[in-house]
Amino acid sequence: MAEEKVNTIGLFTENAVVAAVRDTYRSFSKRREALGLSNPGTVDNIAREVQKDVFLTNFMFTGLRADLMRVLSASPLFHVSHAFSMGCQTLPPYSLATVYGTPKVFLRASIDNDGQLGASANYRWTNAFVTKTNAQIPPGSSQAMLQIENDYTGSDFTASVKSLNPSFLEGGLTGIIIGSYLQSVTPSLAVGLEAVWQRGAMNTGPETAVSYCARYKGNDWIGSAQLQAQGKISTSYWRILTDKVEAGVDLNLQFQPGMGGRGGLMGSGVRKEGATTLGVKYDFRGSTMRAQVDSSGRLSCLWEKRVAPVVQLTFAGELDHFKQQAKIGLAVSMEAQSEEIMEQQERTAGSTAPLPPY
């Protein structure tokens, strides 16, 4: 019986067709390794250097803000933070958050004064495969959000599948499914695509869209471009000017059917819209300054200064010339930790252990 089982397995693994496919794959893998290609990152972060490092989008705020963090452990990572804000429409007056992280697990939970709950749970199955989940539950739970993402990071590519509010309660699949793939084709050039499938309810048909992207990396600059199915073109350019200065520009063009024709009838022409943003980042000793200006007439700046090892001050300002409006923000961040925790951080700073799957 055992010999029959071995012969059956050998029939499928040692025949000429399987051997030819195996040899072809090995030859292709060796050629890919000979090219010396590196991982290009993800489609979501194709313009990360411009949009997340130089621009103020993720840092801008208004009003007064205070962040107090207590580090309880460095390995594993565990800390509790309190955030207070006043005069800011995008931040709650108070929120409490906790973070726990190991090389395989990352957990984060938060709750604000209105009772809105937020939770993130990431798990690293292997060095290449990570699952990320994120949930937002507001009071009343009528607008709850669940996001599940699976990322596979290869030596020269990244594949990702993301789902937003997936559900089978109506007798079929509803929600949003996003799949993306980014592949390095040369040491400098990477190309990829992103496909979106969404269905709000079973009584409506699904909608699909496909977008294409490319990223080119030079010695001291990076350029990227994205073409979306809705007629939107996004391009970005990032460059290192000096050791402490980075600059980036982002251009978005939108082409939509509308009242753009000479006849003035709906759908007779194409409506064209565009927006350009230029930003720069300066890294000084103990401080960082970001500034940007866009085609809508808004000038913004943000300055971060570490006045002590555990205290950081942040100043933000925005001036809208067309609307004649000005906004200003001031924040202080304090971090409390014991000498034992500081010693743990010094020991883990030089280790080669992987970081938590943020």
Short mmCIF file of C-alpha atoms in Angstrom, two decimals:
data_model
loop_
_atom_site.label_atom_id
_atom_site.label_comp_id
_atom_site.label_asym_id
_atom_site.label_seq_id
_atom_site.Cartn_x
_atom_site.Cartn_y
_atom_site.Cartn_z
CA MET A 1 0.00 0.00 0.00
CA ALA A 2 2.84 2.35 0.85
CA GLU A 3 4.60 1.55 -2.45
CA GLU A 4 1.40 2.35 -4.40
CA LYS A 5 1.14 5.71 -2.60
CA VAL A 6 4.78 6.53 -3.37
CA ASN A 7 4.31 5.57 -7.03
CA THR A 8 1.20 7.75 -7.26
CA ILE A 9 3.01 10.75 -5.82
CA GLY A 10 5.98 10.17 -8.12
CA LEU A 11 3.64 10.10 -11.11
CA PHE A 12 2.69 13.73 -10.45
CA THR A 13 6.08 15.03 -9.29
CA GLU A 14 8.60 13.24 -11.47
CA ASN A 15 7.02 13.18 -14.92
CA ALA A 16 8.50 15.05 -17.90
CA VAL A 17 5.99 17.94 -17.83
CA VAL A 18 6.56 18.73 -14.15
CA ALA A 19 10.33 18.45 -14.60
CA ALA A 20 10.25 20.88 -17.54
CA VAL A 21 8.18 23.39 -15.56
CA ARG A 22 10.51 23.04 -12.56
CA ASP A 23 13.63 23.56 -14.68
CA THR A 24 12.09 26.59 -16.40
CA TYR A 25 11.17 28.15 -13.07
CA ARG A 26 14.64 27.56 -11.64
CA SER A 27 16.28 29.06 -14.72
CA PHE A 28 13.97 32.08 -14.54
CA SER A 29 14.71 32.53 -10.82
CA LYS A 30 18.45 32.45 -11.42
CA ARG A 31 18.15 35.11 -14.11
CA ARG A 32 16.10 37.31 -11.78
CA GLU A 33 18.69 36.97 -9.04
CA ALA A 34 21.46 37.86 -11.49
CA LEU A 35 19.73 41.19 -12.22
CA GLY A 36 20.21 42.29 -8.61
CA LEU A 37 16.66 43.62 -8.24
CA SER A 38 15.46 45.02 -4.91
CA ASN A 39 12.01 45.18 -3.36
CA PRO A 40 10.14 48.25 -4.74
CA GLY A 41 7.74 48.67 -1.81
CA THR A 42 3.95 48.74 -2.13
CA VAL A 43 1.59 50.49 -4.53
CA ASP A 44 0.10 52.47 -1.62
CA ASN A 45 3.56 53.87 -0.81
CA ILE A 46 4.75 54.42 -4.37
CA ALA A 47 5.12 58.16 -3.64
CA ARG A 48 5.97 57.78 0.05
CA GLU A 49 9.03 60.04 -0.02
CA VAL A 50 6.93 62.99 -1.23
CA GLN A 51 3.51 62.44 0.32
CA LYS A 52 4.52 61.01 3.70
CA ASP A 53 8.02 62.34 4.36
CA VAL A 54 8.16 65.82 2.81
CA PHE A 55 4.54 66.99 2.70
CA LEU A 56 2.60 68.11 5.77
CA THR A 57 -0.49 65.97 5.12
CA ASN A 58 0.16 63.58 8.01
CA PHE A 59 1.53 66.23 10.39
CA MET A 60 -0.71 69.30 9.98
CA PHE A 61 -3.04 70.29 12.84
CA THR A 62 -4.64 73.39 14.34
CA GLY A 63 -5.32 74.58 17.87
CA LEU A 64 -3.55 73.30 20.98
CA ARG A 65 -2.39 69.73 21.49
CA ALA A 66 -0.58 67.80 24.22
CA ASP A 67 0.67 64.22 23.95
CA LEU A 68 1.85 62.36 27.04
CA MET A 69 3.39 58.89 26.60
CA ARG A 70 4.55 56.46 29.26
CA VAL A 71 6.95 53.74 28.07
CA LEU A 72 6.51 50.62 30.20
CA SER A 73 8.75 48.27 28.24
CA ALA A 74 11.12 48.43 25.27
CA SER A 75 11.40 44.72 24.52
CA PRO A 76 8.65 43.77 24.04
CA LEU A 77 7.36 47.22 23.09
CA PHE A 78 4.61 48.44 25.37
CA HIS A 79 3.50 51.99 26.10
CA VAL A 80 0.41 54.00 27.04
CA SER A 81 -0.33 57.49 25.72
CA HIS A 82 -2.80 60.27 26.49
CA ALA A 83 -3.65 62.90 23.85
CA PHE A 84 -5.40 66.21 24.58
CA SER A 85 -6.47 68.75 21.96
CA MET A 86 -8.36 72.03 21.82
CA GLY A 87 -9.62 73.93 18.80
CA CYS A 88 -8.99 71.15 16.29
CA GLN A 89 -11.89 69.73 14.26
CA THR A 90 -10.05 66.58 13.17
CA LEU A 91 -8.88 65.46 16.63
CA PRO A 92 -11.01 64.53 19.67
CA PRO A 93 -10.54 66.51 22.89
CA TYR A 94 -9.14 63.41 24.61
CA SER A 95 -8.00 59.96 23.55
CA LEU A 96 -6.28 57.06 25.29
CA ALA A 97 -4.11 54.60 23.36
CA THR A 98 -2.02 51.54 24.17
CA VAL A 99 0.57 49.82 21.96
CA TYR A 100 2.16 46.38 22.25
CA GLY A 101 4.69 44.99 19.81
CA THR A 102 7.00 42.03 19.29
CA PRO A 103 8.85 40.89 16.14
CA LYS A 104 5.72 38.90 15.18
CA VAL A 105 2.80 40.80 16.74
CA PHE A 106 1.70 44.43 16.78
CA LEU A 107 -1.41 45.47 18.74
CA ARG A 108 -2.88 48.94 19.17
CA ALA A 109 -6.13 50.09 20.79
CA SER A 110 -7.57 53.57 21.37
CA ILE A 111 -10.71 55.20 22.71
CA ASP A 112 -11.70 58.87 22.77
CA ASN A 113 -14.05 60.92 24.92
CA ASP A 114 -17.00 60.26 22.56
CA GLY A 115 -16.63 56.51 22.95
CA GLN A 116 -15.17 55.79 19.51
CA LEU A 117 -13.07 52.64 19.58
CA GLY A 118 -10.14 51.88 17.32
CA ALA A 119 -8.09 48.70 17.17
CA SER A 120 -5.26 47.36 15.02
CA ALA A 121 -3.83 43.83 15.07
CA ASN A 122 -0.94 42.82 12.80
CA TYR A 123 0.72 39.42 12.64
CA ARG A 124 3.88 38.37 10.80
CA TRP A 125 3.40 34.77 9.64
CA THR A 126 6.81 34.63 7.96
CA ASN A 127 9.51 37.16 7.13
CA ALA A 128 7.66 37.87 3.86
CA PHE A 129 3.96 37.49 4.75
CA VAL A 130 2.11 39.89 7.10
CA THR A 131 -1.60 40.19 7.90
CA LYS A 132 -2.93 43.55 9.10
CA THR A 133 -6.39 44.25 10.51
CA ASN A 134 -7.91 47.56 11.49
CA ALA A 135 -11.33 48.29 13.02
CA GLN A 136 -13.12 51.54 13.85
CA ILE A 137 -16.31 51.39 15.91
CA PRO A 138 -18.04 54.75 16.53
CA PRO A 139 -20.84 55.20 19.07
CA GLY A 140 -23.98 53.48 17.80
CA SER A 141 -21.82 51.25 15.51
CA SER A 142 -23.80 52.37 12.45
CA GLN A 143 -20.67 53.39 10.57
CA ALA A 144 -18.27 50.70 11.78
CA MET A 145 -15.30 49.95 9.55
CA LEU A 146 -13.25 46.76 9.22
CA GLN A 147 -10.16 46.47 7.05
CA ILE A 148 -8.13 43.30 6.47
CA GLU A 149 -4.89 43.44 4.51
CA ASN A 150 -2.44 40.73 3.50
CA ASP A 151 1.00 41.75 2.22
CA TYR A 152 3.57 39.45 0.67
CA THR A 153 7.03 40.99 0.26
CA GLY A 154 9.29 39.16 -2.17
CA SER A 155 12.88 39.87 -3.05
CA ASP A 156 11.89 42.00 -6.07
CA PHE A 157 8.09 42.40 -5.82
CA THR A 158 5.24 43.10 -3.40
CA ALA A 159 1.71 41.68 -3.65
CA SER A 160 -1.17 42.90 -1.50
CA VAL A 161 -4.86 42.04 -1.08
CA LYS A 162 -7.02 44.40 0.98
CA SER A 163 -10.71 44.17 1.90
CA LEU A 164 -12.88 46.90 3.43
CA ASN A 165 -16.08 45.92 5.26
CA PRO A 166 -16.39 42.47 3.64
CA SER A 167 -19.71 40.77 4.39
CA PHE A 168 -21.75 37.71 3.34
CA LEU A 169 -24.84 38.58 5.41
CA GLU A 170 -26.92 39.52 2.34
CA GLY A 171 -26.41 36.19 0.59
CA GLY A 172 -23.31 37.26 -1.33
CA LEU A 173 -20.09 39.18 -1.06
CA THR A 174 -20.35 42.93 -0.47
CA GLY A 175 -17.71 45.49 0.37
CA ILE A 176 -14.52 46.61 -1.34
CA ILE A 177 -11.68 44.31 -2.46
CA ILE A 178 -8.38 45.85 -3.59
CA GLY A 179 -5.52 43.87 -5.07
CA SER A 180 -2.16 45.37 -6.02
CA TYR A 181 1.16 44.14 -7.40
CA LEU A 182 4.43 46.05 -7.84
CA GLN A 183 7.39 44.43 -9.62
CA SER A 184 10.96 45.63 -10.16
CA VAL A 185 11.94 45.10 -13.81
CA THR A 186 15.34 46.82 -13.62
CA PRO A 187 17.43 48.02 -10.65
CA SER A 188 15.84 51.46 -11.14
CA LEU A 189 12.38 50.84 -12.66
CA ALA A 190 9.33 49.21 -11.08
CA VAL A 191 5.87 48.84 -12.63
CA GLY A 192 2.62 47.63 -11.16
CA LEU A 193 -1.15 47.74 -11.16
CA GLU A 194 -4.04 47.95 -8.72
CA ALA A 195 -7.51 46.45 -9.21
CA VAL A 196 -10.59 47.48 -7.23
CA TRP A 197 -13.85 45.55 -6.90
CA GLN A 198 -16.72 46.99 -4.89
CA ARG A 199 -20.36 46.22 -4.25
CA GLY A 200 -22.47 48.18 -1.80
CA ALA A 201 -25.47 45.83 -1.72
CA MET A 202 -26.71 42.69 -3.43
CA ASN A 203 -29.44 44.62 -5.27
CA THR A 204 -26.77 46.59 -7.16
CA GLY A 205 -24.15 45.32 -9.54
CA PRO A 206 -20.45 45.27 -8.73
CA GLU A 207 -18.08 47.96 -9.99
CA THR A 208 -14.49 47.41 -11.03
CA ALA A 209 -11.56 49.68 -11.82
CA VAL A 210 -7.92 49.13 -12.71
CA SER A 211 -5.08 51.62 -12.30
CA TYR A 212 -1.46 51.41 -13.43
CA CYS A 213 1.67 52.82 -11.81
CA ALA A 214 5.41 53.12 -12.33
CA ARG A 215 8.33 54.19 -10.13
CA TYR A 216 11.85 55.13 -11.19
CA LYS A 217 14.71 55.56 -8.73
CA GLY A 218 17.83 57.53 -9.62
CA ASN A 219 20.95 58.19 -7.58
CA ASP A 220 19.43 61.07 -5.60
CA TRP A 221 15.88 61.33 -6.94
CA ILE A 222 12.70 59.26 -7.30
CA GLY A 223 9.84 59.78 -9.75
CA SER A 224 6.47 58.02 -9.81
CA ALA A 225 3.30 58.11 -11.90
CA GLN A 226 -0.17 56.60 -11.56
CA LEU A 227 -2.97 56.32 -14.13
CA GLN A 228 -6.37 55.56 -12.64
CA ALA A 229 -9.49 54.31 -14.40
CA GLN A 230 -11.50 57.42 -13.43
CA GLY A 231 -9.29 59.55 -15.67
CA LYS A 232 -6.96 60.76 -12.92
CA ILE A 233 -3.22 61.08 -13.46
CA SER A 234 -0.92 61.51 -10.46
CA THR A 235 2.80 62.19 -10.73
CA SER A 236 5.41 62.94 -8.08
CA TYR A 237 9.08 63.85 -8.02
CA TRP A 238 11.38 63.70 -4.98
CA ARG A 239 15.00 64.82 -4.80
CA ILE A 240 17.78 65.16 -2.24
CA LEU A 241 19.18 68.68 -2.55
CA THR A 242 21.77 68.40 0.25
CA ASP A 243 22.48 66.07 3.14
CA LYS A 244 19.83 67.85 5.20
CA VAL A 245 17.37 69.13 2.59
CA GLU A 246 14.76 67.19 0.61
CA ALA A 247 12.22 68.55 -1.86
CA GLY A 248 9.21 67.09 -3.61
CA VAL A 249 6.47 68.08 -6.04
CA ASP A 250 3.13 66.37 -6.68
CA LEU A 251 0.87 66.93 -9.70
CA ASN A 252 -2.71 65.63 -10.02
CA LEU A 253 -4.77 65.91 -13.21
CA GLN A 254 -8.44 64.91 -13.43
CA PHE A 255 -10.29 64.39 -16.72
CA GLN A 256 -14.04 63.84 -16.39
CA PRO A 257 -16.93 64.02 -18.87
CA GLY A 258 -18.93 67.13 -18.14
CA MET A 259 -19.66 70.69 -19.20
CA GLY A 260 -16.42 71.20 -21.03
CA GLY A 261 -17.54 71.24 -24.66
CA ARG A 262 -18.15 74.28 -26.80
CA GLY A 263 -21.82 73.45 -27.13
CA GLY A 264 -22.30 73.67 -23.37
CA LEU A 265 -24.32 70.44 -23.17
CA MET A 266 -23.80 67.89 -20.41
CA GLY A 267 -21.32 65.27 -21.56
CA SER A 268 -20.36 67.22 -24.67
CA GLY A 269 -16.83 67.80 -23.48
CA VAL A 270 -14.25 66.92 -20.89
CA ARG A 271 -13.83 68.79 -17.64
CA LYS A 272 -10.21 69.23 -16.70
CA GLU A 273 -9.01 69.89 -13.18
CA GLY A 274 -5.52 69.99 -11.78
CA ALA A 275 -3.63 70.59 -8.55
CA THR A 276 0.08 71.00 -7.87
CA THR A 277 1.87 70.92 -4.52
CA LEU A 278 5.49 71.81 -3.86
CA GLY A 279 7.17 70.96 -0.55
CA VAL A 280 10.57 71.02 1.12
CA LYS A 281 11.95 69.44 4.28
CA TYR A 282 14.91 70.74 6.31
CA ASP A 283 16.63 68.58 8.94
CA PHE A 284 18.55 70.67 11.44
CA ARG A 285 20.34 69.55 14.57
CA GLY A 286 17.55 68.61 16.94
CA SER A 287 14.75 70.02 14.78
CA THR A 288 12.90 69.50 11.51
CA MET A 289 11.04 72.02 9.38
CA ARG A 290 8.58 71.30 6.57
CA ALA A 291 6.99 73.84 4.25
CA GLN A 292 4.71 73.50 1.25
CA VAL A 293 2.64 75.58 -1.15
CA ASP A 294 -0.07 74.43 -3.57
CA SER A 295 -1.87 75.81 -6.58
CA SER A 296 -4.97 76.65 -4.51
CA GLY A 297 -3.07 79.41 -2.73
CA ARG A 298 -2.35 77.64 0.56
CA LEU A 299 1.00 78.09 2.24
CA SER A 300 1.78 75.74 5.15
CA CYS A 301 4.72 75.13 7.44
CA LEU A 302 5.50 72.85 10.36
CA TRP A 303 8.45 73.04 12.76
CA GLU A 304 9.41 70.30 15.20
CA LYS A 305 11.98 71.00 17.91
CA ARG A 306 13.26 68.60 20.56
CA VAL A 307 14.03 70.88 23.49
CA ALA A 308 14.96 67.96 25.76
CA PRO A 309 15.48 64.22 25.32
CA VAL A 310 11.87 63.57 26.36
CA VAL A 311 10.17 66.85 25.32
CA GLN A 312 9.31 67.97 21.79
CA LEU A 313 7.56 71.15 20.63
CA THR A 314 5.65 71.40 17.35
CA PHE A 315 4.43 74.54 15.63
CA ALA A 316 2.09 74.44 12.62
CA GLY A 317 0.70 77.26 10.52
CA GLU A 318 -1.37 77.58 7.36
CA LEU A 319 -2.33 80.64 5.30
CA ASP A 320 -4.97 80.47 2.56
CA HIS A 321 -4.51 83.49 0.30
CA PHE A 322 -7.65 82.96 -1.80
CA LYS A 323 -10.01 82.44 1.17
CA GLN A 324 -8.20 84.97 3.39
CA GLN A 325 -7.99 82.46 6.23
CA ALA A 326 -5.17 81.58 8.62
CA LYS A 327 -4.73 78.62 10.97
CA ILE A 328 -2.17 77.98 13.66
CA GLY A 329 -1.33 75.05 15.92
CA LEU A 330 0.98 74.42 18.87
CA ALA A 331 1.75 71.02 20.43
CA VAL A 332 3.95 69.62 23.16
CA SER A 333 4.91 65.96 23.40
CA MET A 334 6.39 64.41 26.53
CA GLU A 335 7.74 60.90 27.00
CA ALA A 336 8.25 59.34 30.43
CA GLN A 337 10.46 56.30 30.91
CA SER A 338 12.68 54.86 33.60
CA GLU A 339 16.42 54.36 33.44
CA GLU A 340 15.88 50.62 33.04
CA ILE A 341 13.76 51.24 29.94
CA MET A 342 16.43 53.53 28.51
CA GLU A 343 19.01 50.79 28.98
CA GLN A 344 16.71 48.35 27.17
CA GLN A 345 16.39 50.77 24.25
CA GLU A 346 20.17 51.14 24.04
CA ARG A 347 20.61 47.36 23.96
CA THR A 348 17.92 46.83 21.32
CA ALA A 349 19.17 49.73 19.15
CA GLY A 350 22.16 47.73 17.92
CA SER A 351 20.38 44.38 17.58
CA THR A 352 19.36 42.86 14.24
CA ALA A 353 15.99 41.61 15.47
CA PRO A 354 13.09 42.54 13.15
CA LEU A 355 10.80 45.38 14.12
CA PRO A 356 7.14 44.80 14.95
CA PRO A 357 4.88 44.53 11.87
CA TYR A 358 3.55 48.09 11.99
#
